[in-house]
Short mmCIF file of N, CA and C and ligand atoms in Angstrom, two decimals:
data_model
loop_
_atom_site.label_atom_id
_atom_site.label_comp_id
_atom_site.label_asym_id
_atom_site.label_seq_id
_atom_site.Cartn_x
_atom_site.Cartn_y
_atom_site.Cartn_z
N MET A 1194 43.15 20.92 -63.62
CA MET A 1194 44.17 20.86 -64.15
C MET A 1194 45.13 22.57 -63.28
N THR A 1195 46.25 22.67 -62.77
CA THR A 1195 47.06 23.79 -62.38
C THR A 1195 48.42 24.11 -62.91
N VAL A 1196 48.69 24.98 -63.74
CA VAL A 1196 49.68 25.40 -64.14
C VAL A 1196 50.79 26.32 -63.11
N THR A 1197 51.85 26.02 -62.90
CA THR A 1197 52.44 26.99 -61.93
C THR A 1197 53.87 27.03 -62.24
N GLY A 1198 54.10 28.39 -62.57
CA GLY A 1198 54.75 29.76 -62.78
C GLY A 1198 56.69 28.83 -62.59
N SER A 1199 57.18 28.90 -63.21
CA SER A 1199 58.34 29.49 -62.39
C SER A 1199 59.03 30.63 -63.05
N GLY A 1200 60.31 31.11 -61.68
CA GLY A 1200 60.72 32.42 -62.24
C GLY A 1200 60.65 33.14 -60.83
N THR A 1201 60.93 34.44 -61.24
CA THR A 1201 60.71 35.50 -59.84
C THR A 1201 58.93 35.59 -59.98
N CYS A 1202 58.48 36.37 -61.04
CA CYS A 1202 56.86 37.05 -61.10
C CYS A 1202 56.24 35.84 -60.95
N SER A 1203 56.38 34.86 -61.51
CA SER A 1203 55.18 33.93 -61.87
C SER A 1203 55.13 32.65 -60.42
N ASP A 1204 56.50 32.65 -59.48
CA ASP A 1204 56.52 31.82 -58.40
C ASP A 1204 54.99 32.37 -57.48
N LYS A 1205 54.34 33.90 -57.64
CA LYS A 1205 53.10 34.02 -57.54
C LYS A 1205 51.86 33.90 -58.37
N ILE A 1206 52.28 33.26 -59.19
CA ILE A 1206 51.29 33.15 -60.60
C ILE A 1206 50.64 31.85 -60.39
N GLU A 1207 49.67 31.44 -61.13
CA GLU A 1207 48.97 30.05 -60.92
C GLU A 1207 47.93 30.02 -61.78
N VAL A 1208 48.01 29.37 -63.29
CA VAL A 1208 46.74 29.18 -64.15
C VAL A 1208 45.91 27.56 -63.59
N ILE A 1209 44.76 27.84 -63.76
CA ILE A 1209 43.73 27.23 -63.46
C ILE A 1209 43.08 26.91 -64.33
N GLN A 1210 42.65 26.26 -64.67
CA GLN A 1210 40.90 25.13 -65.29
C GLN A 1210 39.84 25.96 -64.54
N GLY A 1211 38.61 26.21 -64.34
CA GLY A 1211 37.27 26.31 -64.10
C GLY A 1211 37.22 27.62 -64.27
N ASP A 1212 35.82 27.23 -62.58
CA ASP A 1212 34.70 28.57 -62.82
C ASP A 1212 35.36 29.90 -61.87
N ILE A 1213 35.15 30.97 -61.88
CA ILE A 1213 35.60 31.87 -61.38
C ILE A 1213 34.90 31.44 -60.01
N THR A 1214 33.76 31.67 -60.05
CA THR A 1214 33.13 32.41 -58.98
C THR A 1214 32.75 31.56 -58.13
N ALA A 1215 34.03 30.10 -58.16
CA ALA A 1215 33.31 29.10 -57.19
C ALA A 1215 34.66 29.34 -55.82
N LEU A 1216 35.84 30.54 -56.33
CA LEU A 1216 37.29 30.65 -55.62
C LEU A 1216 37.03 31.29 -54.65
N ASP A 1217 37.99 31.18 -53.29
CA ASP A 1217 37.53 31.84 -52.41
C ASP A 1217 38.49 32.32 -52.09
N VAL A 1218 38.60 33.70 -52.81
CA VAL A 1218 39.88 34.58 -52.62
C VAL A 1218 39.61 36.07 -52.51
N ASP A 1219 40.71 36.38 -52.23
CA ASP A 1219 39.63 38.28 -52.33
C ASP A 1219 39.09 38.63 -52.88
N ALA A 1220 39.57 39.01 -53.58
CA ALA A 1220 39.51 39.47 -54.91
C ALA A 1220 38.91 38.61 -56.54
N ILE A 1221 37.47 38.60 -56.63
CA ILE A 1221 37.67 37.85 -58.34
C ILE A 1221 37.38 38.98 -59.61
N VAL A 1222 38.51 39.18 -60.07
CA VAL A 1222 37.80 40.76 -61.50
C VAL A 1222 36.65 39.62 -62.03
N ASN A 1223 35.58 40.70 -62.57
CA ASN A 1223 34.85 40.73 -63.76
C ASN A 1223 35.55 41.42 -64.90
N ALA A 1224 34.72 40.55 -66.45
CA ALA A 1224 35.39 40.78 -67.75
C ALA A 1224 33.94 40.94 -67.97
N ALA A 1225 33.30 42.81 -66.94
CA ALA A 1225 32.52 43.86 -67.51
C ALA A 1225 31.93 44.69 -68.50
N ASN A 1226 31.22 45.02 -68.93
CA ASN A 1226 31.15 45.92 -70.05
C ASN A 1226 30.43 47.61 -69.23
N THR A 1227 30.93 48.63 -70.03
CA THR A 1227 30.57 49.76 -69.46
C THR A 1227 29.66 50.57 -68.80
N ARG A 1228 28.47 49.72 -69.31
CA ARG A 1228 27.24 50.07 -68.03
C ARG A 1228 27.03 48.74 -66.76
N LEU A 1229 28.13 48.13 -66.67
CA LEU A 1229 28.26 47.53 -65.44
C LEU A 1229 26.50 47.20 -64.84
N LEU A 1230 26.47 47.01 -65.74
CA LEU A 1230 24.96 46.04 -65.63
C LEU A 1230 24.17 44.53 -65.42
N GLY A 1231 25.78 43.92 -65.64
CA GLY A 1231 25.77 42.62 -65.85
C GLY A 1231 25.94 42.03 -67.47
N GLY A 1232 25.10 41.29 -67.80
CA GLY A 1232 25.59 40.72 -69.61
C GLY A 1232 25.85 39.09 -69.36
N GLY A 1233 26.33 39.07 -70.14
CA GLY A 1233 26.33 37.23 -70.81
C GLY A 1233 28.14 36.80 -70.32
N GLY A 1234 28.37 35.85 -70.45
CA GLY A 1234 29.64 35.17 -70.63
C GLY A 1234 30.22 35.38 -68.53
N VAL A 1235 30.97 35.30 -68.13
CA VAL A 1235 32.00 35.61 -67.13
C VAL A 1235 30.94 36.48 -66.30
N ASP A 1236 30.84 37.73 -66.70
CA ASP A 1236 30.09 38.74 -65.57
C ASP A 1236 28.56 38.91 -65.91
N GLY A 1237 27.85 37.81 -66.90
CA GLY A 1237 26.85 36.77 -65.85
C GLY A 1237 26.85 36.37 -65.20
N ALA A 1238 27.92 34.29 -65.00
CA ALA A 1238 27.87 34.21 -63.79
C ALA A 1238 28.36 34.20 -62.40
N ILE A 1239 29.00 35.42 -62.31
CA ILE A 1239 29.50 35.92 -61.50
C ILE A 1239 28.39 36.47 -60.42
N HIS A 1240 27.23 37.57 -62.13
CA HIS A 1240 25.43 38.35 -60.81
C HIS A 1240 25.55 37.59 -60.54
N ARG A 1241 24.77 35.78 -60.93
CA ARG A 1241 23.91 34.69 -60.62
C ARG A 1241 24.26 34.31 -59.71
N ALA A 1242 25.52 34.50 -58.94
CA ALA A 1242 26.15 34.15 -58.29
C ALA A 1242 26.72 35.01 -57.04
N ALA A 1243 26.50 36.20 -57.09
CA ALA A 1243 26.62 37.36 -56.17
C ALA A 1243 25.38 37.31 -55.55
N GLY A 1244 24.73 37.19 -56.52
CA GLY A 1244 23.06 37.76 -56.01
C GLY A 1244 22.52 38.96 -56.59
N PRO A 1245 21.25 39.56 -55.91
CA PRO A 1245 20.60 40.91 -56.51
C PRO A 1245 20.86 42.13 -56.48
N GLU A 1246 22.14 41.70 -55.20
CA GLU A 1246 23.06 42.83 -54.27
C GLU A 1246 23.82 43.35 -54.86
N LEU A 1247 24.41 42.37 -56.20
CA LEU A 1247 24.90 42.52 -56.53
C LEU A 1247 24.92 43.79 -57.57
N LEU A 1248 23.76 43.54 -58.95
CA LEU A 1248 23.15 44.45 -59.17
C LEU A 1248 23.31 45.59 -58.79
N GLU A 1249 22.49 46.05 -57.72
CA GLU A 1249 21.82 47.18 -57.32
C GLU A 1249 23.69 47.71 -57.01
N GLU A 1250 24.30 47.40 -56.20
CA GLU A 1250 25.71 48.16 -55.93
C GLU A 1250 26.11 48.69 -56.93
N CYS A 1251 25.71 47.70 -58.07
CA CYS A 1251 26.89 48.35 -60.18
C CYS A 1251 25.59 49.52 -59.89
N ARG A 1252 24.95 49.61 -60.24
CA ARG A 1252 23.39 50.36 -60.47
C ARG A 1252 23.62 51.92 -59.86
N GLY A 1253 24.60 52.08 -58.43
CA GLY A 1253 25.21 53.34 -58.58
C GLY A 1253 26.28 53.76 -58.79
N ILE A 1254 27.14 52.94 -59.54
CA ILE A 1254 28.77 52.66 -59.78
C ILE A 1254 28.24 54.10 -60.91
N GLY A 1255 27.08 53.89 -61.87
CA GLY A 1255 26.72 54.16 -62.98
C GLY A 1255 28.29 54.30 -63.99
N GLY A 1256 28.26 52.84 -64.39
CA GLY A 1256 28.75 52.31 -65.79
C GLY A 1256 30.64 52.81 -64.54
N CYS A 1257 31.33 52.44 -65.96
CA CYS A 1257 32.86 52.43 -65.86
C CYS A 1257 33.31 52.66 -67.35
N PRO A 1258 34.44 53.42 -67.78
CA PRO A 1258 34.75 53.71 -68.74
C PRO A 1258 35.98 52.35 -69.57
N THR A 1259 35.96 51.91 -70.78
CA THR A 1259 37.19 50.74 -71.35
C THR A 1259 38.64 51.33 -70.73
N GLY A 1260 39.02 50.48 -69.84
CA GLY A 1260 40.49 49.87 -69.43
C GLY A 1260 40.41 50.51 -68.21
N GLU A 1261 39.32 50.70 -67.64
CA GLU A 1261 39.49 51.42 -66.16
C GLU A 1261 38.77 50.52 -64.94
N ALA A 1262 38.88 50.04 -63.65
CA ALA A 1262 38.01 49.37 -63.21
C ALA A 1262 37.19 50.09 -62.12
N ARG A 1263 36.22 48.80 -60.92
CA ARG A 1263 35.67 49.55 -60.20
C ARG A 1263 34.93 48.48 -59.31
N ILE A 1264 35.64 49.51 -58.13
CA ILE A 1264 35.42 47.44 -56.46
C ILE A 1264 33.49 47.41 -56.60
N THR A 1265 33.47 46.32 -55.90
CA THR A 1265 32.23 46.14 -55.20
C THR A 1265 32.24 44.91 -54.39
N ARG A 1266 31.73 44.31 -53.24
CA ARG A 1266 31.52 43.88 -52.45
C ARG A 1266 31.16 42.02 -53.61
N GLY A 1267 31.32 40.78 -52.56
CA GLY A 1267 30.75 40.28 -53.61
C GLY A 1267 29.83 39.76 -52.94
N TYR A 1268 29.05 40.02 -52.01
CA TYR A 1268 27.88 39.12 -51.69
C TYR A 1268 28.08 37.55 -51.34
N ARG A 1269 27.40 37.27 -52.11
CA ARG A 1269 26.85 35.35 -51.72
C ARG A 1269 28.04 34.67 -52.33
N LEU A 1270 29.47 35.28 -53.08
CA LEU A 1270 30.42 34.68 -53.60
C LEU A 1270 31.76 34.39 -52.23
N PRO A 1271 32.10 33.70 -52.73
CA PRO A 1271 33.44 33.54 -51.36
C PRO A 1271 33.89 34.42 -52.02
N ALA A 1272 34.24 35.38 -52.30
CA ALA A 1272 35.55 36.19 -53.16
C ALA A 1272 34.72 37.20 -51.90
N ARG A 1273 35.30 38.08 -51.45
CA ARG A 1273 34.66 39.43 -50.52
C ARG A 1273 34.41 40.46 -51.58
N TRP A 1274 35.38 40.06 -52.36
CA TRP A 1274 35.65 41.65 -53.32
C TRP A 1274 35.53 41.48 -54.93
N VAL A 1275 34.43 41.83 -55.75
CA VAL A 1275 34.95 42.00 -56.91
C VAL A 1275 34.99 43.15 -57.59
N ILE A 1276 36.37 43.56 -58.09
CA ILE A 1276 36.69 44.76 -59.37
C ILE A 1276 36.47 44.37 -60.12
N HIS A 1277 35.36 45.27 -61.00
CA HIS A 1277 35.20 44.81 -62.68
C HIS A 1277 35.68 45.95 -63.30
N THR A 1278 36.27 45.49 -64.26
CA THR A 1278 36.76 46.06 -65.21
C THR A 1278 36.46 45.49 -66.36
N VAL A 1279 36.65 46.78 -67.45
CA VAL A 1279 35.83 46.96 -69.17
C VAL A 1279 36.75 46.85 -70.45
N GLY A 1280 36.84 45.62 -70.27
CA GLY A 1280 38.11 45.43 -71.60
C GLY A 1280 37.88 46.07 -72.60
N PRO A 1281 38.49 45.89 -74.05
CA PRO A 1281 38.34 46.70 -75.37
C PRO A 1281 37.88 45.53 -76.32
N VAL A 1282 36.81 45.87 -76.36
CA VAL A 1282 36.73 45.36 -77.70
C VAL A 1282 37.29 44.71 -79.21
N TRP A 1283 38.34 43.80 -79.22
CA TRP A 1283 39.26 43.64 -80.47
C TRP A 1283 38.27 43.96 -81.89
N SER A 1284 39.08 44.81 -82.59
CA SER A 1284 38.52 44.92 -83.97
C SER A 1284 39.92 45.41 -84.92
N GLY A 1285 40.55 44.35 -84.77
CA GLY A 1285 41.79 44.42 -86.18
C GLY A 1285 43.30 45.15 -84.90
N GLY A 1286 43.40 45.16 -83.52
CA GLY A 1286 44.20 46.02 -83.24
C GLY A 1286 44.74 46.84 -83.45
N LYS A 1287 44.04 48.30 -84.06
CA LYS A 1287 44.71 49.45 -84.53
C LYS A 1287 43.84 50.51 -83.71
N ARG A 1288 42.87 50.30 -82.49
CA ARG A 1288 42.37 50.69 -82.17
C ARG A 1288 42.87 51.12 -80.29
N ARG A 1289 43.69 50.85 -80.45
CA ARG A 1289 44.59 51.05 -79.24
C ARG A 1289 44.22 49.74 -78.16
N GLU A 1290 43.39 48.51 -78.74
CA GLU A 1290 43.18 47.78 -77.77
C GLU A 1290 44.41 46.92 -77.12
N PRO A 1291 45.37 46.73 -77.25
CA PRO A 1291 46.56 45.68 -76.13
C PRO A 1291 46.75 47.31 -74.93
N GLU A 1292 47.03 48.65 -75.68
CA GLU A 1292 47.10 49.36 -74.49
C GLU A 1292 45.84 49.44 -73.54
N LEU A 1293 44.67 49.23 -73.55
CA LEU A 1293 43.50 49.14 -73.05
C LEU A 1293 43.23 48.26 -72.39
N LEU A 1294 43.38 46.73 -72.84
CA LEU A 1294 43.89 45.63 -72.22
C LEU A 1294 44.70 45.92 -70.97
N ALA A 1295 46.18 46.44 -71.59
CA ALA A 1295 46.63 46.77 -70.18
C ALA A 1295 46.25 47.61 -69.34
N SER A 1296 45.69 48.69 -69.44
CA SER A 1296 44.94 49.17 -68.56
C SER A 1296 43.71 48.63 -68.06
N CYS A 1297 43.37 47.60 -68.56
CA CYS A 1297 42.35 46.99 -67.57
C CYS A 1297 43.34 46.40 -66.37
N TYR A 1298 44.30 45.85 -66.60
CA TYR A 1298 44.98 45.06 -65.89
C TYR A 1298 45.90 45.76 -64.45
N ARG A 1299 46.43 46.45 -65.33
CA ARG A 1299 46.45 47.94 -64.12
C ARG A 1299 45.92 49.07 -63.21
N SER A 1300 44.79 48.58 -64.00
CA SER A 1300 43.23 49.84 -62.92
C SER A 1300 43.55 48.62 -62.09
N VAL A 1301 42.68 47.66 -61.82
CA VAL A 1301 42.34 46.37 -60.91
C VAL A 1301 43.67 46.48 -60.53
N PHE A 1302 44.54 45.74 -60.56
CA PHE A 1302 45.69 46.26 -59.64
C PHE A 1302 45.85 47.13 -58.37
N GLN A 1303 45.63 48.25 -59.11
CA GLN A 1303 46.28 49.55 -58.38
C GLN A 1303 44.96 49.41 -57.10
N ILE A 1304 43.40 49.11 -57.89
CA ILE A 1304 42.50 48.98 -56.90
C ILE A 1304 42.51 48.27 -55.77
N ALA A 1305 43.38 46.79 -56.23
CA ALA A 1305 43.56 46.34 -55.39
C ALA A 1305 44.55 45.97 -54.14
N SER A 1306 45.75 46.76 -54.76
CA SER A 1306 46.46 47.43 -53.83
C SER A 1306 45.79 48.47 -52.65
N GLU A 1307 45.08 49.78 -53.02
CA GLU A 1307 44.17 50.32 -52.47
C GLU A 1307 43.25 49.78 -51.02
N LYS A 1308 42.82 48.38 -51.43
CA LYS A 1308 42.07 47.62 -50.51
C LYS A 1308 43.09 46.62 -49.26
N GLY A 1309 44.08 46.77 -49.78
CA GLY A 1309 44.77 45.69 -49.16
C GLY A 1309 44.19 43.95 -49.65
N ILE A 1310 44.11 43.85 -50.32
CA ILE A 1310 43.84 42.87 -51.40
C ILE A 1310 45.13 41.72 -51.72
N LYS A 1311 45.42 40.32 -50.90
CA LYS A 1311 46.33 40.01 -51.64
C LYS A 1311 46.53 38.65 -51.77
N THR A 1312 45.05 37.78 -52.01
CA THR A 1312 44.79 36.86 -53.87
C THR A 1312 43.72 37.40 -54.17
N LEU A 1313 44.39 37.92 -55.93
CA LEU A 1313 43.18 37.62 -56.56
C LEU A 1313 42.79 36.81 -58.08
N ALA A 1314 42.20 36.25 -58.17
CA ALA A 1314 41.77 35.94 -58.99
C ALA A 1314 40.93 36.37 -60.62
N PHE A 1315 41.57 36.57 -62.18
CA PHE A 1315 41.22 37.20 -63.40
C PHE A 1315 40.99 35.59 -64.48
N PRO A 1316 39.32 36.60 -65.00
CA PRO A 1316 39.19 35.24 -66.58
C PRO A 1316 39.82 35.96 -67.16
N ALA A 1317 40.24 35.30 -68.39
CA ALA A 1317 41.00 35.67 -69.66
C ALA A 1317 39.86 37.45 -70.59
N ILE A 1318 40.04 38.60 -70.06
CA ILE A 1318 39.07 39.54 -70.12
C ILE A 1318 39.92 39.81 -71.78
N SER A 1319 38.28 40.24 -72.07
CA SER A 1319 38.30 40.20 -73.34
C SER A 1319 38.38 38.98 -74.43
N THR A 1320 38.01 37.93 -73.92
CA THR A 1320 39.20 37.32 -75.06
C THR A 1320 37.63 35.95 -75.68
N GLY A 1321 35.89 36.22 -74.88
CA GLY A 1321 35.33 36.28 -75.27
C GLY A 1321 34.45 36.84 -76.48
N ALA A 1322 33.53 37.12 -75.72
CA ALA A 1322 32.54 37.65 -76.71
C ALA A 1322 33.09 38.78 -77.45
N TYR A 1323 34.15 40.15 -76.20
CA TYR A 1323 34.83 41.00 -77.03
C TYR A 1323 36.25 40.72 -78.01
N ARG A 1324 36.26 38.56 -78.32
CA ARG A 1324 37.30 38.51 -79.89
C ARG A 1324 38.72 39.01 -80.10
N PHE A 1325 38.82 39.23 -78.39
CA PHE A 1325 40.49 39.96 -78.58
C PHE A 1325 41.32 37.73 -78.75
N PRO A 1326 42.19 37.97 -79.56
CA PRO A 1326 43.60 36.90 -80.10
C PRO A 1326 43.66 36.56 -78.30
N PRO A 1327 43.35 35.15 -77.99
CA PRO A 1327 44.10 34.70 -76.42
C PRO A 1327 45.42 34.36 -76.15
N ASP A 1328 46.27 34.93 -77.45
CA ASP A 1328 47.78 34.45 -76.70
C ASP A 1328 47.91 36.27 -76.87
N HIS A 1329 47.50 36.70 -77.50
CA HIS A 1329 48.06 37.94 -77.15
C HIS A 1329 47.25 38.85 -75.42
N ALA A 1330 46.30 38.39 -75.92
CA ALA A 1330 45.76 38.23 -73.82
C ALA A 1330 46.39 38.09 -73.26
N ALA A 1331 47.02 36.98 -73.15
CA ALA A 1331 47.34 36.20 -71.86
C ALA A 1331 48.90 36.49 -72.52
N SER A 1332 49.89 37.03 -73.22
CA SER A 1332 50.73 37.73 -72.93
C SER A 1332 51.01 38.93 -72.12
N ILE A 1333 49.57 39.77 -72.44
CA ILE A 1333 49.58 40.99 -71.94
C ILE A 1333 49.19 40.96 -70.22
N ALA A 1334 48.16 40.37 -70.20
CA ALA A 1334 48.33 39.95 -68.42
C ALA A 1334 48.98 39.35 -68.02
N VAL A 1335 50.07 38.31 -68.10
CA VAL A 1335 51.40 37.89 -67.70
C VAL A 1335 52.59 39.17 -67.48
N GLN A 1336 52.24 39.61 -68.81
CA GLN A 1336 53.47 40.76 -68.11
C GLN A 1336 53.22 42.27 -67.62
N GLU A 1337 52.06 42.38 -67.34
CA GLU A 1337 51.26 43.15 -66.96
C GLU A 1337 50.80 42.99 -65.01
N THR A 1338 50.99 41.59 -64.66
CA THR A 1338 51.28 41.05 -63.63
C THR A 1338 52.08 41.21 -63.26
N CYS A 1339 53.44 40.80 -64.25
CA CYS A 1339 54.50 40.78 -62.99
C CYS A 1339 55.02 41.77 -62.62
N ALA A 1340 54.73 43.39 -63.71
CA ALA A 1340 55.17 44.17 -63.34
C ALA A 1340 54.55 44.94 -61.69
N ALA A 1341 53.08 44.39 -62.16
CA ALA A 1341 52.26 44.77 -60.37
C ALA A 1341 52.76 43.94 -59.22
N LEU A 1342 53.13 42.62 -59.67
CA LEU A 1342 54.36 42.36 -58.50
C LEU A 1342 55.43 43.11 -58.17
N GLU A 1343 55.59 43.27 -58.56
CA GLU A 1343 57.28 44.02 -58.35
C GLU A 1343 56.48 45.22 -57.35
N ARG A 1344 55.59 46.06 -58.55
CA ARG A 1344 55.06 47.20 -57.73
C ARG A 1344 54.61 46.99 -56.45
N TYR A 1345 53.80 46.54 -55.95
CA TYR A 1345 53.06 46.10 -55.07
C TYR A 1345 53.28 44.34 -54.30
N PRO A 1346 54.25 44.11 -53.58
CA PRO A 1346 54.53 42.95 -52.97
C PRO A 1346 53.74 42.33 -52.01
N GLU A 1347 53.11 42.99 -51.60
CA GLU A 1347 52.56 42.36 -50.58
C GLU A 1347 50.68 41.55 -51.35
N ILE A 1348 51.34 41.86 -53.13
CA ILE A 1348 49.85 40.59 -53.28
C ILE A 1348 50.62 39.17 -52.90
N GLU A 1349 49.71 38.61 -52.53
CA GLU A 1349 50.57 37.02 -52.29
C GLU A 1349 50.61 36.35 -54.07
N LYS A 1350 49.58 36.14 -54.14
CA LYS A 1350 48.94 35.00 -55.54
C LYS A 1350 47.63 35.72 -56.34
N VAL A 1351 48.24 35.36 -58.00
CA VAL A 1351 47.54 35.48 -58.60
C VAL A 1351 47.05 34.66 -59.46
N LEU A 1352 45.07 34.68 -59.33
CA LEU A 1352 45.23 33.81 -60.68
C LEU A 1352 44.53 33.82 -61.46
N PHE A 1353 45.40 32.93 -62.78
CA PHE A 1353 44.13 33.13 -63.97
C PHE A 1353 43.98 32.09 -64.07
N VAL A 1354 41.98 32.12 -64.65
CA VAL A 1354 41.38 30.68 -64.50
C VAL A 1354 40.41 31.02 -66.01
N CYS A 1355 40.97 29.69 -66.69
CA CYS A 1355 39.98 29.81 -67.57
C CYS A 1355 39.33 28.52 -67.79
N PHE A 1356 38.79 28.81 -68.41
CA PHE A 1356 37.42 28.15 -68.86
C PHE A 1356 37.92 27.06 -69.93
N ASP A 1357 38.86 27.16 -70.67
CA ASP A 1357 38.89 26.28 -71.92
C ASP A 1357 39.89 25.56 -72.37
N SER A 1358 40.30 24.85 -73.22
CA SER A 1358 42.49 24.19 -72.98
C SER A 1358 43.22 25.28 -73.61
N ARG A 1359 41.96 25.82 -74.48
CA ARG A 1359 42.47 26.98 -75.56
C ARG A 1359 43.07 28.09 -74.85
N CYS A 1360 42.83 28.85 -73.70
CA CYS A 1360 43.34 29.55 -72.74
C CYS A 1360 44.45 29.25 -72.07
N LEU A 1361 44.19 28.03 -71.59
CA LEU A 1361 45.44 27.31 -70.99
C LEU A 1361 46.56 27.71 -71.19
N ASP A 1362 46.52 26.87 -72.26
CA ASP A 1362 47.71 27.00 -73.28
C ASP A 1362 48.00 28.50 -74.22
N ALA A 1363 47.40 29.69 -73.87
CA ALA A 1363 47.79 30.38 -74.06
C ALA A 1363 48.51 31.23 -73.07
N TYR A 1364 47.86 30.70 -72.01
CA TYR A 1364 48.46 31.22 -70.39
C TYR A 1364 49.74 30.53 -70.61
N LYS A 1365 49.70 29.12 -70.44
CA LYS A 1365 51.25 28.51 -70.74
C LYS A 1365 52.09 28.97 -71.04
N LYS A 1366 51.73 29.51 -72.42
CA LYS A 1366 53.26 29.86 -73.51
C LYS A 1366 53.50 31.05 -72.67
N ALA A 1367 52.42 31.77 -72.53
CA ALA A 1367 52.79 33.52 -72.30
C ALA A 1367 53.88 33.32 -70.60
N LEU A 1368 53.86 32.56 -69.70
CA LEU A 1368 54.93 31.90 -68.62
C LEU A 1368 55.46 31.63 -68.78
N ALA A 1369 55.98 30.82 -69.97
CA ALA A 1369 57.13 29.92 -70.24
C ALA A 1369 58.20 31.59 -70.94
N GLY A 1370 57.42 32.38 -71.61
CA GLY A 1370 58.18 33.33 -72.23
C GLY A 1370 57.92 33.66 -73.84
N1 AR6 B 517 34.69 31.66 -64.98
C1 AR6 B 517 35.85 31.60 -65.31
N2 AR6 B 517 35.77 32.35 -66.88
C2 AR6 B 517 34.93 32.07 -67.57
C3 AR6 B 517 33.48 31.63 -66.90
C4 AR6 B 517 33.49 31.33 -65.93
N3 AR6 B 517 32.42 31.47 -64.90
N4 AR6 B 517 32.10 32.41 -68.03
C5 AR6 B 517 33.41 32.45 -69.12
N5 AR6 B 517 34.53 32.76 -69.18
P1 AR6 B 517 33.66 36.78 -71.84
P2 AR6 B 517 34.48 39.84 -73.03
C6 AR6 B 517 35.65 33.31 -70.01
O1 AR6 B 517 32.75 36.35 -73.34
O2 AR6 B 517 35.36 38.59 -74.10
C7 AR6 B 517 29.91 39.76 -71.89
O3 AR6 B 517 28.29 39.85 -71.68
C8 AR6 B 517 35.42 32.64 -71.33
O4 AR6 B 517 35.40 31.83 -71.33
O5 AR6 B 517 33.15 37.04 -70.10
O6 AR6 B 517 35.82 40.58 -72.05
C9 AR6 B 517 30.14 41.32 -70.52
O7 AR6 B 517 28.97 41.72 -70.18
C10 AR6 B 517 36.45 33.90 -71.80
O8 AR6 B 517 37.85 32.97 -71.96
O9 AR6 B 517 34.23 38.33 -71.20
C11 AR6 B 517 30.51 41.85 -71.54
O10 AR6 B 517 29.47 42.89 -72.37
C12 AR6 B 517 36.83 34.99 -70.72
O11 AR6 B 517 36.15 34.43 -69.30
C13 AR6 B 517 31.29 41.50 -72.59
O12 AR6 B 517 30.47 39.73 -72.58
C14 AR6 B 517 36.05 36.03 -71.39
O13 AR6 B 517 35.03 35.87 -71.71
C15 AR6 B 517 32.66 40.73 -71.99
O14 AR6 B 517 33.20 39.92 -72.98
#
């Protein structure tokens, strides 16, 4: 299923349901942890699909703080690049979780712009193992993406990739404003 947004920023946004590792875009975003050495969820799926060279490159990076991002090649993935970002673990919302999640999106877009990336796909960062409420996370994702698309008009397409229908509903609501 595909939901296309309407309005100025959302002309470039699409919400789809599926596996992010299958997408033929310039870059896919990984919801990683601070060690950057793989894990479960989307992180595990990306490492499995990219192959062991990805872990090798990640080892050389030496980790990433929460709210920041790092880029690697995509190796066996259809995507040329993987931008790894570390979302906050939700613990009630009083530990700057919303700010840290917003910072993930900003960091990813900054790197994307530096690398000339024109199409990129995000998973719902922090909404799995890290338990960030999906509606709140989707509204931060849409807000930061709209701001970034104004700032970096050369970015052509942003896909939000959902695994389940709860995630899809959250993005539909967030895009409806
Ligand atoms: N494609 C798209 N979305 C996916 C895929 C996939 N192949 N697999 C899972 N999702 P999570 P987090 C969705 O837990 O909450 C890892 O162990 C999933 O349904 O992957 O940021 C890392 O190493 C959910 O909506 O990431 C970290 O330790 C979303 O991706 C920790 O989990 C994010 O769920 C990060 O937790």
